[in-house]
Short mmCIF file of C-alpha atoms (C1' of nucleotides) in Angstrom, two decimals:
data_model
loop_
_atom_site.label_atom_id
_atom_site.label_comp_id
_atom_site.label_asym_id
_atom_site.label_seq_id
_atom_site.Cartn_x
_atom_site.Cartn_y
_atom_site.Cartn_z
CA UNK A 1 24.06 12.83 -16.77
CA UNK A 2 21.76 10.41 -18.27
CA UNK A 3 21.04 7.61 -15.75
CA UNK A 4 23.03 4.51 -16.61
CA UNK A 5 20.75 1.76 -17.97
CA UNK A 6 21.33 -1.76 -17.39
CA UNK A 7 21.97 -4.50 -19.96
CA UNK A 8 18.50 -4.47 -21.55
CA UNK A 9 17.42 -1.03 -22.74
CA UNK A 10 14.61 -0.81 -20.24
CA UNK A 11 14.38 1.63 -17.41
CA UNK A 12 14.31 -0.02 -13.96
CA UNK A 13 10.99 1.85 -13.14
CA UNK A 14 9.22 0.19 -16.07
CA UNK A 15 10.87 -3.15 -15.39
CA UNK A 16 9.64 -3.02 -11.84
CA UNK A 17 6.19 -1.80 -12.73
CA UNK A 18 5.80 -4.59 -15.15
CA UNK A 19 7.03 -7.21 -12.68
CA UNK A 20 4.61 -5.82 -10.22
CA UNK A 21 1.77 -6.21 -12.69
CA UNK A 22 2.78 -9.71 -13.18
CA UNK A 23 2.90 -10.57 -9.67
CA UNK A 24 -0.47 -8.80 -8.86
CA UNK A 25 -2.20 -10.91 -11.59
CA UNK A 26 -0.64 -14.10 -10.10
CA UNK A 27 -1.12 -13.65 -6.46
CA UNK A 28 -3.56 -10.88 -6.22
CA UNK A 29 -3.10 -7.37 -5.00
CA UNK A 30 -3.53 -8.22 -1.39
CA UNK A 31 -0.96 -10.99 -1.27
CA UNK A 32 1.65 -9.30 -3.26
CA UNK A 33 4.92 -8.78 -1.40
CA UNK A 34 7.80 -6.71 -2.17
CA UNK A 35 9.83 -9.86 -2.09
CA UNK A 36 7.85 -11.28 -4.91
CA UNK A 37 8.32 -8.32 -7.07
CA UNK A 38 12.01 -8.35 -6.42
CA UNK A 39 12.15 -11.98 -7.38
CA UNK A 40 10.45 -11.25 -10.81
CA UNK A 41 13.17 -8.65 -11.51
CA UNK A 42 16.06 -10.70 -10.04
CA UNK A 43 16.98 -7.99 -7.84
CA UNK A 44 17.02 -7.49 -4.06
CA UNK A 45 13.93 -6.26 -2.03
CA UNK A 46 15.80 -3.20 -1.06
CA UNK A 47 16.11 -2.08 -4.61
CA UNK A 48 12.43 -1.90 -5.16
CA UNK A 49 12.11 0.52 -2.28
CA UNK A 50 15.10 2.53 -3.75
CA UNK A 51 12.93 3.19 -6.91
CA UNK A 52 9.60 3.61 -5.21
CA UNK A 53 8.72 5.44 -2.21
CA UNK A 54 6.48 2.84 -0.82
CA UNK A 55 4.81 -0.34 -1.62
CA UNK A 56 1.50 1.21 -1.89
CA UNK A 57 2.60 3.81 -4.36
CA UNK A 58 4.19 1.15 -6.43
CA UNK A 59 1.11 -0.91 -6.53
CA UNK A 60 -1.12 1.81 -7.54
CA UNK A 61 1.29 2.90 -10.22
CA UNK A 62 1.59 -0.60 -11.47
CA UNK A 63 -2.12 -0.84 -11.80
CA UNK A 64 -2.67 2.28 -13.78
CA UNK A 65 0.59 1.70 -15.94
CA UNK A 66 -0.50 -1.66 -16.87
CA UNK A 67 -4.03 -0.58 -17.78
CA UNK A 68 -2.46 2.29 -19.85
CA UNK A 69 -0.27 -0.12 -21.96
CA UNK A 70 -3.20 -2.26 -22.76
CA UNK A 71 -5.26 0.47 -23.81
CA UNK A 72 -2.67 1.89 -26.10
CA UNK A 73 -2.13 -1.41 -27.59
CA UNK A 74 -5.77 -1.82 -28.31
CA UNK A 75 -5.96 1.70 -29.79
CA UNK A 76 -3.10 0.95 -32.14
CA UNK A 77 -4.83 -2.32 -33.16
CA UNK A 78 -8.10 -0.65 -34.07
CA UNK A 79 -6.53 2.09 -35.94
CA UNK A 80 -5.41 -0.30 -38.62
CA UNK A 81 -9.07 -1.13 -39.56
CA UNK A 82 -10.92 1.22 -41.82
CA UNK A 83 -14.53 0.09 -41.36
CA UNK A 84 -16.29 1.14 -38.15
CA UNK A 85 -18.07 -2.15 -38.07
CA UNK A 86 -14.78 -4.01 -38.23
CA UNK A 87 -13.46 -1.78 -35.49
CA UNK A 88 -16.39 -2.44 -33.27
CA UNK A 89 -16.15 -6.18 -33.90
CA UNK A 90 -12.52 -6.20 -33.16
CA UNK A 91 -12.94 -4.12 -29.91
CA UNK A 92 -15.41 -6.63 -28.80
CA UNK A 93 -13.15 -9.41 -29.62
CA UNK A 94 -10.14 -7.83 -27.79
CA UNK A 95 -12.42 -7.37 -24.68
CA UNK A 96 -13.56 -10.92 -24.24
CA UNK A 97 -11.16 -12.63 -21.77
CA UNK A 98 -9.45 -15.56 -23.37
CA UNK A 99 -11.05 -15.35 -26.89
CA UNK A 100 -8.03 -14.43 -28.84
CA UNK A 101 -5.11 -16.76 -27.84
CA UNK A 102 -2.58 -13.93 -28.63
CA UNK A 103 -4.37 -11.19 -26.79
CA UNK A 104 -5.90 -12.88 -23.82
CA UNK A 105 -6.82 -9.84 -21.78
CA UNK A 106 -7.18 -12.31 -18.75
CA UNK A 107 -4.41 -10.41 -17.04
CA UNK A 108 -5.99 -7.03 -17.73
CA UNK A 109 -9.37 -7.81 -16.53
CA UNK A 110 -7.97 -9.19 -13.29
CA UNK A 111 -6.12 -6.04 -12.71
CA UNK A 112 -9.19 -4.07 -13.46
CA UNK A 113 -11.11 -5.71 -10.79
CA UNK A 114 -8.31 -5.02 -8.27
CA UNK A 115 -8.48 -1.44 -9.31
CA UNK A 116 -12.11 -1.30 -8.53
CA UNK A 117 -11.59 -2.79 -5.12
CA UNK A 118 -8.80 -0.48 -4.20
CA UNK A 119 -10.42 2.58 -5.73
CA UNK A 120 -13.26 2.27 -3.26
CA UNK A 121 -10.89 3.39 -0.39
CA UNK A 122 -8.20 5.22 -2.39
CA UNK A 123 -9.37 8.52 -3.49
CA UNK A 124 -6.30 9.01 -5.67
CA UNK A 125 -6.74 5.81 -7.50
CA UNK A 126 -10.44 6.46 -7.66
CA UNK A 127 -9.83 9.64 -9.78
CA UNK A 128 -7.37 7.55 -12.06
CA UNK A 129 -10.01 4.88 -12.51
CA UNK A 130 -12.57 7.38 -13.73
CA UNK A 131 -10.12 8.74 -16.34
CA UNK A 132 -9.29 5.29 -17.49
CA UNK A 133 -12.77 4.26 -17.62
CA UNK A 134 -13.93 7.36 -19.41
CA UNK A 135 -11.29 6.74 -22.10
CA UNK A 136 -12.62 3.26 -22.61
CA UNK A 137 -16.30 4.18 -23.01
CA UNK A 138 -15.01 7.09 -25.19
CA UNK A 139 -13.27 4.61 -27.59
CA UNK A 140 -16.68 2.88 -28.16
CA UNK A 141 -18.47 6.16 -28.59
CA UNK A 142 -15.74 7.24 -31.18
CA UNK A 143 -16.30 4.13 -33.17
CA UNK A 144 -20.10 4.88 -33.32
CA UNK A 145 -19.40 8.39 -34.45
CA UNK A 146 -16.85 7.27 -37.03
CA UNK A 147 -19.45 4.91 -38.46
CA UNK A 148 -21.94 7.58 -38.67
CA UNK A 149 -19.70 10.00 -40.47
CA UNK A 150 -19.05 7.39 -43.03
CA UNK A 151 -22.71 6.38 -43.15
CA UNK A 152 -21.94 2.80 -42.10
CA UNK A 153 -24.21 3.44 -39.15
CA UNK A 154 -27.46 5.37 -39.12
CA UNK A 155 -28.00 8.35 -36.92
CA UNK A 156 -29.70 7.42 -33.59
CA UNK A 157 -29.14 7.48 -29.80
CA UNK A 158 -26.32 9.75 -28.55
CA UNK A 159 -23.06 7.98 -29.13
CA UNK A 160 -21.79 8.51 -25.61
CA UNK A 161 -24.79 6.95 -24.23
CA UNK A 162 -24.15 3.90 -26.39
CA UNK A 163 -20.61 3.84 -25.30
CA UNK A 164 -21.73 3.67 -21.59
CA UNK A 165 -24.26 1.02 -22.20
CA UNK A 166 -22.04 -1.19 -24.27
CA UNK A 167 -19.08 -0.56 -22.13
CA UNK A 168 -20.92 -1.62 -18.98
CA UNK A 169 -22.18 -4.59 -20.67
CA UNK A 170 -18.77 -5.73 -21.67
CA UNK A 171 -17.55 -5.09 -18.12
CA UNK A 172 -20.32 -7.21 -16.62
CA UNK A 173 -19.91 -10.10 -18.99
CA UNK A 174 -16.09 -10.01 -18.87
CA UNK A 175 -16.25 -10.50 -15.06
CA UNK A 176 -18.26 -13.53 -15.59
CA UNK A 177 -16.11 -15.07 -18.45
CA UNK A 178 -13.14 -14.24 -16.35
CA UNK A 179 -14.54 -16.17 -13.38
CA UNK A 180 -15.03 -19.15 -15.69
CA UNK A 181 -18.69 -19.13 -15.39
CA UNK A 182 -19.98 -22.30 -16.88
CA UNK A 183 -22.87 -20.46 -18.50
CA UNK A 184 -20.98 -17.56 -20.02
CA UNK A 185 -18.09 -18.56 -22.14
CA UNK A 186 -16.05 -16.38 -24.39
CA UNK A 187 -17.86 -17.13 -27.54
CA UNK A 188 -21.12 -16.71 -25.86
CA UNK A 189 -20.01 -13.22 -24.59
CA UNK A 190 -18.81 -12.33 -27.98
CA UNK A 191 -22.24 -13.15 -29.53
CA UNK A 192 -24.13 -11.30 -26.85
CA UNK A 193 -22.01 -8.16 -27.23
CA UNK A 194 -22.42 -8.16 -30.96
CA UNK A 195 -26.29 -8.59 -30.65
CA UNK A 196 -26.57 -5.63 -28.18
CA UNK A 197 -24.25 -3.49 -30.11
CA UNK A 198 -26.26 -4.13 -33.28
CA UNK A 199 -29.51 -3.31 -31.48
CA UNK A 200 -28.15 -0.10 -29.71
CA UNK A 201 -26.64 1.24 -32.96
CA UNK A 202 -29.37 -0.13 -35.21
CA UNK A 203 -28.15 -2.43 -37.75
CA UNK A 204 -28.66 -6.01 -38.72
CA UNK A 205 -26.39 -8.94 -37.85
CA UNK A 206 -25.51 -11.13 -40.75
CA UNK A 207 -26.87 -14.75 -40.18
CA UNK A 208 -23.37 -16.26 -40.08
CA UNK A 209 -21.75 -14.38 -37.16
CA UNK A 210 -18.29 -13.31 -38.11
CA UNK A 211 -15.70 -15.23 -36.13
CA UNK B 1 -28.85 -29.55 24.76
CA UNK B 2 -29.84 -26.64 22.74
CA UNK B 3 -26.96 -24.30 22.84
CA UNK B 4 -27.40 -21.43 25.35
CA UNK B 5 -28.17 -18.08 23.53
CA UNK B 6 -27.09 -14.69 24.78
CA UNK B 7 -29.31 -11.86 25.55
CA UNK B 8 -30.73 -11.01 22.24
CA UNK B 9 -32.04 -13.93 20.32
CA UNK B 10 -29.35 -14.13 17.90
CA UNK B 11 -26.82 -16.86 17.33
CA UNK B 12 -23.13 -15.97 17.87
CA UNK B 13 -22.41 -17.22 14.35
CA UNK B 14 -24.83 -14.91 12.74
CA UNK B 15 -23.82 -12.09 14.98
CA UNK B 16 -20.15 -12.54 13.89
CA UNK B 17 -20.93 -13.00 10.28
CA UNK B 18 -22.91 -9.72 10.23
CA UNK B 19 -20.22 -7.92 12.08
CA UNK B 20 -17.60 -9.28 9.77
CA UNK B 21 -19.69 -8.12 6.66
CA UNK B 22 -20.03 -4.68 8.15
CA UNK B 23 -16.14 -4.45 8.79
CA UNK B 24 -15.40 -5.70 5.31
CA UNK B 25 -17.51 -2.91 3.89
CA UNK B 26 -15.96 -0.33 5.91
CA UNK B 27 -12.25 -1.32 5.66
CA UNK B 28 -12.11 -3.68 2.62
CA UNK B 29 -11.56 -7.33 2.72
CA UNK B 30 -7.73 -7.12 2.78
CA UNK B 31 -7.59 -4.77 5.67
CA UNK B 32 -10.25 -6.41 7.90
CA UNK B 33 -8.58 -7.90 11.18
CA UNK B 34 -10.11 -10.22 13.58
CA UNK B 35 -9.66 -7.55 16.13
CA UNK B 36 -12.04 -5.22 14.26
CA UNK B 37 -14.59 -7.89 13.96
CA UNK B 38 -14.35 -8.67 17.73
CA UNK B 39 -14.84 -5.02 18.53
CA UNK B 40 -17.98 -4.84 16.27
CA UNK B 41 -19.39 -7.54 18.40
CA UNK B 42 -17.85 -6.37 21.70
CA UNK B 43 -16.19 -9.52 22.29
CA UNK B 44 -12.61 -10.70 22.59
CA UNK B 45 -10.70 -11.69 19.57
CA UNK B 46 -10.10 -15.13 20.88
CA UNK B 47 -13.88 -15.62 20.72
CA UNK B 48 -13.99 -15.17 17.00
CA UNK B 49 -11.61 -17.91 16.45
CA UNK B 50 -13.64 -20.03 18.75
CA UNK B 51 -16.62 -19.92 16.43
CA UNK B 52 -14.62 -19.98 13.25
CA UNK B 53 -11.86 -22.26 12.27
CA UNK B 54 -9.90 -19.40 10.74
CA UNK B 55 -10.09 -15.82 9.59
CA UNK B 56 -10.11 -16.97 6.00
CA UNK B 57 -13.13 -19.08 6.43
CA UNK B 58 -14.95 -16.57 8.39
CA UNK B 59 -14.41 -14.08 5.84
CA UNK B 60 -15.63 -16.18 2.91
CA UNK B 61 -18.62 -17.26 4.84
CA UNK B 62 -19.39 -13.69 5.70
CA UNK B 63 -19.34 -12.76 2.01
CA UNK B 64 -21.70 -15.32 0.92
CA UNK B 65 -23.94 -15.11 3.98
CA UNK B 66 -24.38 -11.28 3.43
CA UNK B 67 -24.99 -11.69 -0.31
CA UNK B 68 -27.70 -14.34 0.51
CA UNK B 69 -29.45 -12.15 2.86
CA UNK B 70 -29.75 -9.34 0.46
CA UNK B 71 -30.99 -11.59 -2.25
CA UNK B 72 -33.67 -12.99 0.00
CA UNK B 73 -34.85 -9.54 1.10
CA UNK B 74 -34.89 -8.48 -2.66
CA UNK B 75 -36.99 -11.63 -3.54
CA UNK B 76 -39.38 -10.83 -0.70
CA UNK B 77 -39.78 -7.25 -1.89
CA UNK B 78 -40.42 -8.13 -5.48
CA UNK B 79 -42.97 -10.91 -4.53
CA UNK B 80 -45.24 -8.19 -3.29
CA UNK B 81 -45.70 -6.69 -6.82
CA UNK B 82 -48.09 -8.30 -9.24
CA UNK B 83 -47.18 -6.73 -12.61
CA UNK B 84 -44.05 -8.11 -14.26
CA UNK B 85 -43.29 -4.59 -15.44
CA UNK B 86 -43.41 -3.18 -11.87
CA UNK B 87 -41.30 -6.12 -10.63
CA UNK B 88 -38.70 -5.41 -13.39
CA UNK B 89 -38.59 -1.72 -12.54
CA UNK B 90 -38.39 -2.36 -8.94
CA UNK B 91 -35.58 -4.98 -9.43
CA UNK B 92 -33.65 -2.14 -11.34
CA UNK B 93 -34.36 0.37 -8.64
CA UNK B 94 -33.08 -1.97 -5.92
CA UNK B 95 -30.03 -2.71 -8.03
CA UNK B 96 -28.91 0.84 -8.48
CA UNK B 97 -26.36 1.79 -5.65
CA UNK B 98 -27.72 4.73 -3.60
CA UNK B 99 -30.89 5.34 -5.47
CA UNK B 100 -33.39 4.33 -2.74
CA UNK B 101 -32.34 5.82 0.49
CA UNK B 102 -33.66 2.92 2.63
CA UNK B 103 -32.21 0.22 0.44
CA UNK B 104 -29.01 1.61 -0.68
CA UNK B 105 -27.20 -1.48 -1.73
CA UNK B 106 -23.99 0.33 -1.53
CA UNK B 107 -22.74 -2.23 0.78
CA UNK B 108 -23.79 -5.16 -1.10
CA UNK B 109 -22.04 -4.05 -4.22
CA UNK B 110 -18.93 -3.35 -2.38
CA UNK B 111 -19.04 -6.80 -1.09
CA UNK B 112 -19.88 -8.26 -4.48
CA UNK B 113 -16.61 -6.79 -5.85
CA UNK B 114 -14.69 -8.30 -3.02
CA UNK B 115 -16.15 -11.65 -3.79
CA UNK B 116 -14.86 -11.35 -7.43
CA UNK B 117 -11.37 -10.49 -6.51
CA UNK B 118 -11.20 -13.34 -3.94
CA UNK B 119 -12.92 -15.84 -6.27
CA UNK B 120 -10.13 -15.46 -8.72
CA UNK B 121 -7.93 -17.29 -6.42
CA UNK B 122 -10.25 -19.26 -4.20
CA UNK B 123 -11.99 -22.20 -5.91
CA UNK B 124 -14.43 -22.72 -3.23
CA UNK B 125 -15.67 -19.19 -3.31
CA UNK B 126 -15.56 -19.38 -7.12
CA UNK B 127 -18.15 -22.06 -7.14
CA UNK B 128 -20.20 -20.09 -4.64
CA UNK B 129 -20.05 -17.16 -6.74
CA UNK B 130 -21.40 -18.88 -9.80
CA UNK B 131 -24.38 -20.14 -7.82
CA UNK B 132 -25.11 -16.70 -6.40
CA UNK B 133 -24.60 -15.14 -9.75
CA UNK B 134 -26.74 -17.64 -11.62
CA UNK B 135 -29.60 -16.99 -9.16
CA UNK B 136 -29.43 -13.25 -9.79
CA UNK B 137 -29.62 -13.70 -13.59
CA UNK B 138 -32.32 -16.08 -13.00
CA UNK B 139 -34.44 -13.73 -11.06
CA UNK B 140 -34.36 -11.35 -14.06
CA UNK B 141 -35.21 -14.11 -16.46
CA UNK B 142 -38.08 -15.09 -14.30
CA UNK B 143 -39.59 -11.70 -14.30
CA UNK B 144 -39.46 -11.89 -18.25
CA UNK B 145 -41.10 -15.30 -18.17
CA UNK B 146 -43.81 -14.11 -15.85
CA UNK B 147 -44.51 -11.11 -18.07
CA UNK B 148 -44.98 -13.39 -20.99
CA UNK B 149 -47.28 -15.75 -19.37
CA UNK B 150 -49.52 -12.81 -18.32
CA UNK B 151 -49.11 -11.35 -21.85
CA UNK B 152 -47.55 -8.10 -20.39
CA UNK B 153 -44.63 -8.74 -22.56
CA UNK B 154 -44.53 -10.28 -26.11
CA UNK B 155 -42.69 -13.27 -26.88
CA UNK B 156 -39.11 -12.83 -28.22
CA UNK B 157 -35.57 -13.68 -27.35
CA UNK B 158 -34.86 -16.48 -24.86
CA UNK B 159 -35.56 -15.13 -21.36
CA UNK B 160 -32.28 -16.54 -19.95
CA UNK B 161 -30.42 -14.74 -22.59
CA UNK B 162 -32.12 -11.44 -21.64
CA UNK B 163 -31.29 -12.15 -18.02
CA UNK B 164 -27.67 -12.47 -18.75
CA UNK B 165 -27.46 -9.36 -20.78
CA UNK B 166 -29.54 -7.24 -18.49
CA UNK B 167 -27.74 -8.59 -15.41
CA UNK B 168 -24.37 -7.87 -16.91
CA UNK B 169 -25.38 -4.32 -17.78
CA UNK B 170 -26.49 -3.79 -14.24
CA UNK B 171 -23.25 -5.04 -12.78
CA UNK B 172 -21.24 -2.97 -15.02
CA UNK B 173 -23.23 0.14 -14.48
CA UNK B 174 -23.41 -0.57 -10.67
CA UNK B 175 -19.71 -0.55 -10.47
CA UNK B 176 -19.49 2.72 -11.95
CA UNK B 177 -22.09 4.33 -9.88
CA UNK B 178 -20.50 2.72 -6.80
CA UNK B 179 -17.19 4.43 -7.73
CA UNK B 180 -18.97 7.73 -7.73
CA UNK B 181 -18.32 8.29 -11.43
CA UNK B 182 -19.24 11.87 -12.29
CA UNK B 183 -20.73 10.73 -15.57
CA UNK B 184 -22.82 7.84 -14.33
CA UNK B 185 -25.10 8.75 -11.44
CA UNK B 186 -27.83 6.59 -9.91
CA UNK B 187 -30.79 8.20 -11.89
CA UNK B 188 -28.78 8.03 -15.12
CA UNK B 189 -28.14 4.19 -14.41
CA UNK B 190 -31.75 3.66 -13.72
CA UNK B 191 -32.88 5.23 -17.09
CA UNK B 192 -30.15 3.39 -18.98
CA UNK B 193 -31.22 0.11 -17.50
CA UNK B 194 -34.93 0.82 -18.22
CA UNK B 195 -34.07 1.69 -21.79
CA UNK B 196 -32.09 -1.50 -22.47
CA UNK B 197 -34.63 -3.67 -20.69
CA UNK B 198 -37.45 -2.14 -22.84
CA UNK B 199 -35.36 -2.70 -26.08
CA UNK B 200 -34.38 -6.29 -25.06
CA UNK B 201 -37.96 -7.39 -24.03
CA UNK B 202 -39.59 -5.27 -26.68
CA UNK B 203 -41.98 -2.79 -25.21
CA UNK B 204 -42.26 0.95 -25.27
CA UNK B 205 -41.21 3.27 -22.36
CA UNK B 206 -43.68 5.80 -21.45
CA UNK B 207 -42.51 9.35 -22.01
CA UNK B 208 -42.56 10.13 -18.39
CA UNK B 209 -40.13 7.73 -16.86
CA UNK B 210 -41.53 6.22 -13.78
CA UNK B 211 -39.70 7.38 -10.64
"C1'" DC C 1 44.94 5.55 -11.29
"C1'" DT C 2 41.83 7.58 -8.01
"C1'" DC C 3 37.65 9.52 -6.65
"C1'" DC C 4 32.64 9.96 -6.69
"C1'" DG C 5 28.24 8.93 -6.76
"C1'" DA C 6 24.35 6.30 -8.57
"C1'" DG C 7 22.93 1.64 -8.17
"C1'" DT C 8 22.68 -2.48 -5.36
"C1'" DT C 9 22.75 -5.69 -1.59
"C1'" DG C 10 21.10 -8.15 2.42
"C1'" DA C 11 20.93 -7.98 7.26
"C1'" DC C 12 18.37 -5.63 10.79
"C1'" DT C 13 14.42 -3.24 13.14
"C1'" DG C 14 9.65 -2.61 14.44
"C1'" DG C 15 5.18 -3.37 14.30
"C1'" DT C 16 1.34 -6.10 13.26
"C1'" DG C 17 -1.81 -9.51 13.50
"C1'" DA C 18 -3.33 -14.52 13.25
"C1'" DT C 19 -3.71 -18.29 16.24
"C1'" DT C 20 -3.00 -20.94 20.64
"C1'" DC C 21 -3.71 -21.74 25.26
"C1'" DA C 22 -4.47 -21.93 30.11
"C1'" DA C 23 -7.37 -20.05 33.15
"C1'" DA C 24 -11.82 -18.00 34.49
"C1'" DG C 25 -16.95 -17.27 34.06
"C1'" DA C 26 -21.64 -18.84 33.59
"C1'" DC C 27 -25.25 -21.88 33.69
"C1'" DG C 28 -28.13 -25.96 33.89
"C1'" DG C 29 -28.78 -30.52 35.83
"C1'" DG C 30 -28.52 -33.41 39.75
"C1'" DC D 1 -24.52 -26.42 46.64
"C1'" DC D 2 -21.38 -28.98 43.42
"C1'" DC D 3 -20.05 -30.64 38.74
"C1'" DG D 4 -19.11 -30.65 34.13
"C1'" DT D 5 -19.58 -28.38 30.00
"C1'" DC D 6 -19.88 -24.70 26.97
"C1'" DT D 7 -18.17 -19.77 26.69
"C1'" DT D 8 -15.14 -16.16 27.00
"C1'" DT D 9 -11.06 -13.87 28.08
"C1'" DG D 10 -6.46 -11.93 27.50
"C1'" DA D 11 -1.90 -12.75 27.45
"C1'" DA D 12 1.79 -15.28 24.97
"C1'" DT D 13 3.49 -17.17 20.79
"C1'" DC D 14 4.93 -16.99 16.18
"C1'" DA D 15 5.57 -15.78 11.49
"C1'" DC D 16 5.74 -12.40 8.40
"C1'" DC D 17 6.93 -8.36 5.97
"C1'" DA D 18 7.47 -3.13 5.05
"C1'" DG D 19 10.72 -0.16 5.35
"C1'" DT D 20 15.76 1.43 6.92
"C1'" DC D 21 20.55 1.47 6.53
"C1'" DA D 22 25.48 0.77 6.31
"C1'" DA D 23 28.47 -1.19 3.33
"C1'" DC D 24 29.84 -2.77 -1.25
"C1'" DT D 25 30.20 -2.54 -6.58
"C1'" DC D 26 31.26 -0.43 -10.63
"C1'" DG D 27 31.66 2.69 -14.37
"C1'" DG D 28 32.98 6.89 -15.80
"C1'" DA D 29 35.21 11.67 -15.12
"C1'" DG D 30 39.29 13.97 -14.15
#
DNA sequence: CTCCGAGTTGACTGGTGATTCAAAGACGGG
DNA sequence: CCCGTCTTTGAATCACCAGTCAACTCGGAG
């Protein structure tokens, strides 16, 4: 009774969600039409509505689905590093839009802003947003806690508090970098995040900032 | 030849722009219809298009117009205070969504997020955004410079750099407060901003945080 | 080989909303 | 009072798009 799959192993649901995320990134949530998503999948518009109850539901699902994927990829990436300091630096690098060619994050930040706008009026999405956001701050706080158990970092301010501050800083700067602000480029953002992180956690930066 | 004004002294342009800003805040940029704006002004939809070339232009103008008004009001408010420290604390208070009953800023932050989303795809608005954003960071940096000339603050990191960091932190936290995040309320945001400001500029916080 | 149902299509419906436009005020100057 | 111009109206136009639906495909079960 297993649902027949199409050529590639993927599920149509996922395929559509990914296509939707791509279209939203390109055209913006407000200008995304069902037709566009259908074209991304090379299927007919009718099929999209066969798999999703409505356009609205699909879009919201696409936003959170996509964010989730990015988060998991990031978590996997960080887990490979032993040192808390390395993890923190890596997390910053991964968060800077357009810093790492392979892992640009441009797409994700654009989607994240769309989530904000929509969450203002969509209570269900608002709840989702809070969960996703908490997880993100948490991952920073966890790195701080890790560093303290291994004595890489000294004890100090509450780790969750640091997570909120650093998380908010990264959010704010990422928006500006994403907007191509001429005064806040990726490398500049990276340095500022490192400086604030060092100050919040309480360690010295080496003179030669790690790339 | 002066254009005839209507009953109240206001210009139709302004009246429409303000109405548009109100509607955008309520319904969101994407769901704002010309009809809604017309109703806010108690005029017919046709008139809106008589004063503005197109809905798109009107909306973009409304966003920047509104931001401008808020900024000027804030600048006027700050100028009344002599001490740099007071100015900085006031700026923070004014920035926290929903902290001061009279000056909620909820509306402004919501519009600001709409600007971000739209600026991603509208080069003209993107340029506007950068100007507005720079001015905002600048006003923080100016307070730091003021405090240094009056020796309230010690010399230290470049003031513009501090402006970017603190500005980004406020942006990031404001979004969360605006979203009604259960872990980041207005008072909490206020305290975190004060702590980071004190640390960046280099002064001690009094034990009893000023309300 | 035939039947069945999930998967898929694309034409169709309905509603919506921006924009246009011709006609109708309103108002100051002559 | 009459005229011309600036405002304002509301109906008409026009395009667009979400969602519906009847028909078609196709692979597997019997």
